[in-house]
mmCIF file with all atom_site columns, C-alpha atoms in Angstrom:
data_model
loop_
_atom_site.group_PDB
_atom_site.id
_atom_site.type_symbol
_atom_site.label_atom_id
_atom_site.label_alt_id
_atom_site.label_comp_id
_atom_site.label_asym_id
_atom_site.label_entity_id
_atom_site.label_seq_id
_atom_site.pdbx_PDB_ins_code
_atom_site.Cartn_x
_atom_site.Cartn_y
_atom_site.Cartn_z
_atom_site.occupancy
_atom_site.B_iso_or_equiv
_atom_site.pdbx_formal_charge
_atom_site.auth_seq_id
_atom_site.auth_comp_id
_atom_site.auth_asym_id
_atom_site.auth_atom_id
_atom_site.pdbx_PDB_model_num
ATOM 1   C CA . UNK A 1 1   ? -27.740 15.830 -1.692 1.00 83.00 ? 440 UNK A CA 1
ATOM 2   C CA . UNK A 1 2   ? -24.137 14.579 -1.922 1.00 90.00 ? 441 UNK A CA 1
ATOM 3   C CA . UNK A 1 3   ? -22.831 11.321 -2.824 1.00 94.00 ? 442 UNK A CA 1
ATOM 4   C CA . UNK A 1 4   ? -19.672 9.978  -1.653 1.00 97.00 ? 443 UNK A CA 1
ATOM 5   C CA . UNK A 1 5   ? -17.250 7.218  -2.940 1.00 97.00 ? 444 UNK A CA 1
ATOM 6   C CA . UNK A 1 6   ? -14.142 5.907  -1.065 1.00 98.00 ? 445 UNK A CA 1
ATOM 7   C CA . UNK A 1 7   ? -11.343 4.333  -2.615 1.00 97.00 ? 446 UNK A CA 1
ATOM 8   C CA . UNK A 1 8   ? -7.719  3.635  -1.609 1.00 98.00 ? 447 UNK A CA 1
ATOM 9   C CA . UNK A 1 9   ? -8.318  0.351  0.803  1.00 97.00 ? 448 UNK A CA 1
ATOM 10  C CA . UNK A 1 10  ? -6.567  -2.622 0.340  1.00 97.00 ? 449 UNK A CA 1
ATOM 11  C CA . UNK A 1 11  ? -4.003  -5.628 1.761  1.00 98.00 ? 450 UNK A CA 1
ATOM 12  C CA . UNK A 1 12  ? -0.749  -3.995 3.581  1.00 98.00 ? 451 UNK A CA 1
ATOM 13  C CA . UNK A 1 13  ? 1.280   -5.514 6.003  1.00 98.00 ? 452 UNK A CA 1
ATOM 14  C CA . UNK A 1 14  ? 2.297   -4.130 9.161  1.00 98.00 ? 453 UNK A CA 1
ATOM 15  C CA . UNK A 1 15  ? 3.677   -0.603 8.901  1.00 98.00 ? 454 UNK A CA 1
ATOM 16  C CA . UNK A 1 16  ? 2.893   -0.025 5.680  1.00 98.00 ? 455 UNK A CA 1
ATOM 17  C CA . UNK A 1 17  ? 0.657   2.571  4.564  1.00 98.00 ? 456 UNK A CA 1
ATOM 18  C CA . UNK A 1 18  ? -2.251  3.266  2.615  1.00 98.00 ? 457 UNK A CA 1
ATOM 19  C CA . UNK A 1 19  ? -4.163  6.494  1.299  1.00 98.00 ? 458 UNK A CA 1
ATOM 20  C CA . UNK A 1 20  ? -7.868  6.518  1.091  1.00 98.00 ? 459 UNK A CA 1
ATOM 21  C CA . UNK A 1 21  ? -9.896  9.033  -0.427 1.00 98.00 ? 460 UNK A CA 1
ATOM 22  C CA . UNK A 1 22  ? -13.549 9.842  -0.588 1.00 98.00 ? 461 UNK A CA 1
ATOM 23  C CA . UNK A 1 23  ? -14.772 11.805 -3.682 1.00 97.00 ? 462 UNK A CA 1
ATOM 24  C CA . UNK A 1 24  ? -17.478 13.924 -3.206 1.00 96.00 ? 463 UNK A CA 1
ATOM 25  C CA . UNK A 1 25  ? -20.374 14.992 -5.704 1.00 93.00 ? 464 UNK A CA 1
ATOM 26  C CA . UNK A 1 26  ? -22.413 18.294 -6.014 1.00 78.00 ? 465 UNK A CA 1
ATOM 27  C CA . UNK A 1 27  ? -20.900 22.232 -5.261 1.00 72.00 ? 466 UNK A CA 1
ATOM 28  C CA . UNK A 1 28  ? -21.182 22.835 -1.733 1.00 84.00 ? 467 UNK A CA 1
ATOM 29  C CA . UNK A 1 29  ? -18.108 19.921 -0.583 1.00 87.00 ? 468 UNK A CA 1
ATOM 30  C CA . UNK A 1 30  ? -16.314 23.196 0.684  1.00 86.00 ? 469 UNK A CA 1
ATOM 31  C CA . UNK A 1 31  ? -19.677 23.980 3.413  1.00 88.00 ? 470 UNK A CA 1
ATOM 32  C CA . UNK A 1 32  ? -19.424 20.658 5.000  1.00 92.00 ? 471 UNK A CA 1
ATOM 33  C CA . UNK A 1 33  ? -17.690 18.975 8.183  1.00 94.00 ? 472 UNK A CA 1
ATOM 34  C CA . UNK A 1 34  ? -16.118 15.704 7.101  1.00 96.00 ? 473 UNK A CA 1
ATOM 35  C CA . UNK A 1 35  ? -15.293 12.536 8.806  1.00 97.00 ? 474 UNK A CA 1
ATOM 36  C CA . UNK A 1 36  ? -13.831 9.097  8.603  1.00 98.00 ? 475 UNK A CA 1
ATOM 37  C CA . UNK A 1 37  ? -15.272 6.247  10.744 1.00 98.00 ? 476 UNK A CA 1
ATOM 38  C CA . UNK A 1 38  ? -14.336 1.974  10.501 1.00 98.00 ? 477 UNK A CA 1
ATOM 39  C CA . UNK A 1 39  ? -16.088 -0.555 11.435 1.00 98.00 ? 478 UNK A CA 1
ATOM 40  C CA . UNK A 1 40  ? -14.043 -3.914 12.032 1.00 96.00 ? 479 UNK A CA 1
ATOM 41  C CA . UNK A 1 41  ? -15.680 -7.244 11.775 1.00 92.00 ? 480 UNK A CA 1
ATOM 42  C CA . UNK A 1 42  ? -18.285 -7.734 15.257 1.00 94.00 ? 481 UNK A CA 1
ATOM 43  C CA . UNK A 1 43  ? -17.922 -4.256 15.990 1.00 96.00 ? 482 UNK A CA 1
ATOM 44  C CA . UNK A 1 44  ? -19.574 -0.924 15.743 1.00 95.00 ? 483 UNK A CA 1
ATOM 45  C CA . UNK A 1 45  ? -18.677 1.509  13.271 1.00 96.00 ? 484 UNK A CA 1
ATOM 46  C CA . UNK A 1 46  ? -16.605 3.993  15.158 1.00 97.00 ? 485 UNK A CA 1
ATOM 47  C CA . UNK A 1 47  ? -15.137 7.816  14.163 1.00 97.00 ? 486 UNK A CA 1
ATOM 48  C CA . UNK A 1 48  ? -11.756 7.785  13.702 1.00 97.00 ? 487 UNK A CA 1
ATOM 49  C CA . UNK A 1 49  ? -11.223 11.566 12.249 1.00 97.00 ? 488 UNK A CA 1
ATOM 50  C CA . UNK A 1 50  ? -12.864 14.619 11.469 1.00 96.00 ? 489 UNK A CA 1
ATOM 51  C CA . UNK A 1 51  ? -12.112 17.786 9.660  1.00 95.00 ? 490 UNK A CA 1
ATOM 52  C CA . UNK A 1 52  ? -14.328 20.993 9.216  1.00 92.00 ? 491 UNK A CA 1
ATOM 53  C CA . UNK A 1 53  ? -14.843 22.989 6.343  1.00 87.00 ? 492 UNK A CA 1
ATOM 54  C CA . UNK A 1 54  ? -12.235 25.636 7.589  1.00 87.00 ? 493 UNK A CA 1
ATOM 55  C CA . UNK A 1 55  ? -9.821  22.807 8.063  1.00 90.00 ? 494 UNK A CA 1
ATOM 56  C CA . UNK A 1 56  ? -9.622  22.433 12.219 1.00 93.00 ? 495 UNK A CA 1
ATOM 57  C CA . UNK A 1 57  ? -9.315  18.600 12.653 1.00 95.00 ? 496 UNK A CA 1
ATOM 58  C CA . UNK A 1 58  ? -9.750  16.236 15.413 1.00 96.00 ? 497 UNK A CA 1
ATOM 59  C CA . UNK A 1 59  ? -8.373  13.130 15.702 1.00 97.00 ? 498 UNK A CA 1
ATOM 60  C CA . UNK A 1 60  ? -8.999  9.349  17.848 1.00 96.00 ? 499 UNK A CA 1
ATOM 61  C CA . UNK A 1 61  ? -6.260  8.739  20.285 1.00 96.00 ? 500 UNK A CA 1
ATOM 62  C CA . UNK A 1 62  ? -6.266  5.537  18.448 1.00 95.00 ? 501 UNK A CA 1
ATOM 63  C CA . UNK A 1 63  ? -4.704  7.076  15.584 1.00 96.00 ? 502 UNK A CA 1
ATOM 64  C CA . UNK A 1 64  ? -3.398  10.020 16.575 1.00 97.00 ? 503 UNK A CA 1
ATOM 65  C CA . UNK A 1 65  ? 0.284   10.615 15.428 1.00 97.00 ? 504 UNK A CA 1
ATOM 66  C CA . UNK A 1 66  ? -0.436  7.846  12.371 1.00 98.00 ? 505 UNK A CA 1
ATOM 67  C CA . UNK A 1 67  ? -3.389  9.016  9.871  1.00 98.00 ? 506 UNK A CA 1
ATOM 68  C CA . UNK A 1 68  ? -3.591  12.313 8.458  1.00 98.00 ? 507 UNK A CA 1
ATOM 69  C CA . UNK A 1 69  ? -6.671  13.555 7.475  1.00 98.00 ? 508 UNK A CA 1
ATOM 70  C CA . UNK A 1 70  ? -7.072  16.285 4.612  1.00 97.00 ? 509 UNK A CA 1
ATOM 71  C CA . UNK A 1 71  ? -9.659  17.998 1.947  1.00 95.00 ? 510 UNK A CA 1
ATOM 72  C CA . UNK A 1 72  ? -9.133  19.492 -1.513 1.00 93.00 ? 511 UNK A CA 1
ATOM 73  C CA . UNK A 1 73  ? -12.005 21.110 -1.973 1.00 91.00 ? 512 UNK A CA 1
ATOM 74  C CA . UNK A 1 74  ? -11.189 22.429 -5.069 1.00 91.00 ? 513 UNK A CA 1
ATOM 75  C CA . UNK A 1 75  ? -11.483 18.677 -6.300 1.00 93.00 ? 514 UNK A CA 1
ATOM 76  C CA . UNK A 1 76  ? -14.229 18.102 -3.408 1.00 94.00 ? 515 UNK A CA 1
ATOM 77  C CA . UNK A 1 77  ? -12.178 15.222 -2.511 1.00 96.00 ? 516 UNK A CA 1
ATOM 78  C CA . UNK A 1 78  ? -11.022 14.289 1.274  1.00 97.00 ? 517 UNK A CA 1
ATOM 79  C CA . UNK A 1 79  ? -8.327  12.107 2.140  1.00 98.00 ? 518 UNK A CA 1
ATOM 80  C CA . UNK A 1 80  ? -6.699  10.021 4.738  1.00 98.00 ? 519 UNK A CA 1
ATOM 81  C CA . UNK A 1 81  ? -3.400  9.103  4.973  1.00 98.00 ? 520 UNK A CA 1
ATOM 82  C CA . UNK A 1 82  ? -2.398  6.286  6.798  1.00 98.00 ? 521 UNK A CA 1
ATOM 83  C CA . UNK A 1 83  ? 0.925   5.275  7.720  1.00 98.00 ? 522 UNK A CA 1
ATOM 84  C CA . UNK A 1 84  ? 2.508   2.391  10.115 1.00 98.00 ? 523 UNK A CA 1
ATOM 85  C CA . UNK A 1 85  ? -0.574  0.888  10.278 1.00 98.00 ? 524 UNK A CA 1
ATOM 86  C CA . UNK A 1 86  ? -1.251  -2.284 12.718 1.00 97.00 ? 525 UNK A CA 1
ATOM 87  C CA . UNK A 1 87  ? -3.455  -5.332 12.058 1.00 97.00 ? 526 UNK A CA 1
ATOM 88  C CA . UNK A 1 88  ? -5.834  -3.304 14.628 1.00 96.00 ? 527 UNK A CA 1
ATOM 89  C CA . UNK A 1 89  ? -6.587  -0.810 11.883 1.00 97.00 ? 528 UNK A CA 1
ATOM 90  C CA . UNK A 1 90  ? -8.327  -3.902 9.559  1.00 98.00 ? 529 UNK A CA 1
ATOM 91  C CA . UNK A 1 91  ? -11.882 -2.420 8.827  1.00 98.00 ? 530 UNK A CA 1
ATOM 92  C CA . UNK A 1 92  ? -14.059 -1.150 6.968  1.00 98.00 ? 531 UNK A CA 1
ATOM 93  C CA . UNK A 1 93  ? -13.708 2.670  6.232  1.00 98.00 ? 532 UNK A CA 1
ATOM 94  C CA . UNK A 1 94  ? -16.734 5.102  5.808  1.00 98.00 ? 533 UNK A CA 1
ATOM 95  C CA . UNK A 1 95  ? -16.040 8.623  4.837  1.00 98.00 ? 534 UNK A CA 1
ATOM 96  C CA . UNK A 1 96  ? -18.803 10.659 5.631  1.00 97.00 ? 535 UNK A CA 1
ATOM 97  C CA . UNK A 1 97  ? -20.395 14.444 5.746  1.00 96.00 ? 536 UNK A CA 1
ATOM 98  C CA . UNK A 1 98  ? -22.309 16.238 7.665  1.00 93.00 ? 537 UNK A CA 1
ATOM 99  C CA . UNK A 1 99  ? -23.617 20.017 7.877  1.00 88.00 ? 538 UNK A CA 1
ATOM 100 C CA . UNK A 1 100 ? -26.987 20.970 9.555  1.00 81.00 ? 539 UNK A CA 1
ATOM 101 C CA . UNK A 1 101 ? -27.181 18.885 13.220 1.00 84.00 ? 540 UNK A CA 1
ATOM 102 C CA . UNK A 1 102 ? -23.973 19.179 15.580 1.00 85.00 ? 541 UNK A CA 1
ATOM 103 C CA . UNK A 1 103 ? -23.874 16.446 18.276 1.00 89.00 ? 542 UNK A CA 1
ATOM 104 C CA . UNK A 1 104 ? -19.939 15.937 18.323 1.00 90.00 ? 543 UNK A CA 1
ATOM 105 C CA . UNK A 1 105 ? -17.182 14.854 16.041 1.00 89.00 ? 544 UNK A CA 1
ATOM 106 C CA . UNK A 1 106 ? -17.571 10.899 16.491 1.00 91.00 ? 545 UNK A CA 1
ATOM 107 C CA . UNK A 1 107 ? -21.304 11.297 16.963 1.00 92.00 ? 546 UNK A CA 1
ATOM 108 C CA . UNK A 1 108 ? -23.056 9.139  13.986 1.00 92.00 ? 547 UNK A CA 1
ATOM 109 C CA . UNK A 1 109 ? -25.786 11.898 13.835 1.00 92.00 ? 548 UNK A CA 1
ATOM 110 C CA . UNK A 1 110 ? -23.322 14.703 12.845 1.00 94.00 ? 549 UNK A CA 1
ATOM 111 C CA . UNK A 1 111 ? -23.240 13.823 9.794  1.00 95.00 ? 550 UNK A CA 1
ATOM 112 C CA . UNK A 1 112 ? -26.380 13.346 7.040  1.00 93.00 ? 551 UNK A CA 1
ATOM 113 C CA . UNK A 1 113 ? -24.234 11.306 4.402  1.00 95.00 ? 552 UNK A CA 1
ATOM 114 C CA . UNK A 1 114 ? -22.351 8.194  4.084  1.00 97.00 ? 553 UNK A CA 1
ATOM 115 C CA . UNK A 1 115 ? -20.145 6.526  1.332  1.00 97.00 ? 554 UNK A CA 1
ATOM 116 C CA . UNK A 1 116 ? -20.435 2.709  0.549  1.00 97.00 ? 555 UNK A CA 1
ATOM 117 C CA . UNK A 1 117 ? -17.221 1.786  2.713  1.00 98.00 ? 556 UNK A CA 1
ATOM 118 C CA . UNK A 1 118 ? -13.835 0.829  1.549  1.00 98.00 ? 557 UNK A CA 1
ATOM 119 C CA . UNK A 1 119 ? -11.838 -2.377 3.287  1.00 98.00 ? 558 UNK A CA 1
ATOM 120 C CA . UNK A 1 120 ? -8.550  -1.930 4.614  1.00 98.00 ? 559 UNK A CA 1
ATOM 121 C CA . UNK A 1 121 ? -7.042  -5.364 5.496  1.00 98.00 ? 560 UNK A CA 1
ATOM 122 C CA . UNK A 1 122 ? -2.910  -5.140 7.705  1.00 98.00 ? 561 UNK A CA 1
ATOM 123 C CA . UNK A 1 123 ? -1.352  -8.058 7.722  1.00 97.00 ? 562 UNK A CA 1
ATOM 124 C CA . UNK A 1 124 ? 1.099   -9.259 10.619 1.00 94.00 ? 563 UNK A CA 1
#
């Protein structure tokens, strides 16, 4: 079982940056693949970033070249760095982990646990 808890989200205006992180309970944070999704308001939550426990990563064209994803898994903690971020970006952001089924990074069903969410608002 692993709980996770996202932090970090908040009001920025456009361009600014933000840093959300996820903490992670329980010992085995190193064994699994981790992800962020959003989900912005009418919409479906959608994967945004993934990382795997070795640290290959894969990334949304939407945000390719802007957020930075990372782990510390001494701290079992993963992180996203965001920077020049666009009113497009205001969502919700879910961190979540996965380590048995496989059915693609931005598949939902990769991935067994999910944190409460964390709102990231960009102003214009």
């Amino acid at each position: 079982q692993v709980q996770l808890v996202e932090s970090g989200g908040g009001l920025v205006q456009a361009g600014g940056s933000l840093r959300l992180s996820c903490a992670a309970s329980g010992r085995t944070f190193v064994s699994y693949r981790m992800a962020w999704f959003r989900q912005a308001p009418g919409k479906d939550r959608t994967f945004i970033v993934g990382i795997r426990s070795g640290g290959t990563t894969y990334y949304a064209d939407s945000v390719k070249g802007r957020f930075t994803i990372s782990r510390d898994n001494a701290k079992n903690t993963l992180y996203l760095q965001m920077n020049n971020l666009k009113p497009e970006d205001t969502a919700v952001y879910y961190c979540a982990a996965g380590s048995a089924y496989w059915a693609g990074y931005a598949s939902n069903r990769s991935y067994d646990y999910w944190g409460q969410g964390t709102q990231v608002t960009v102003s214009s």
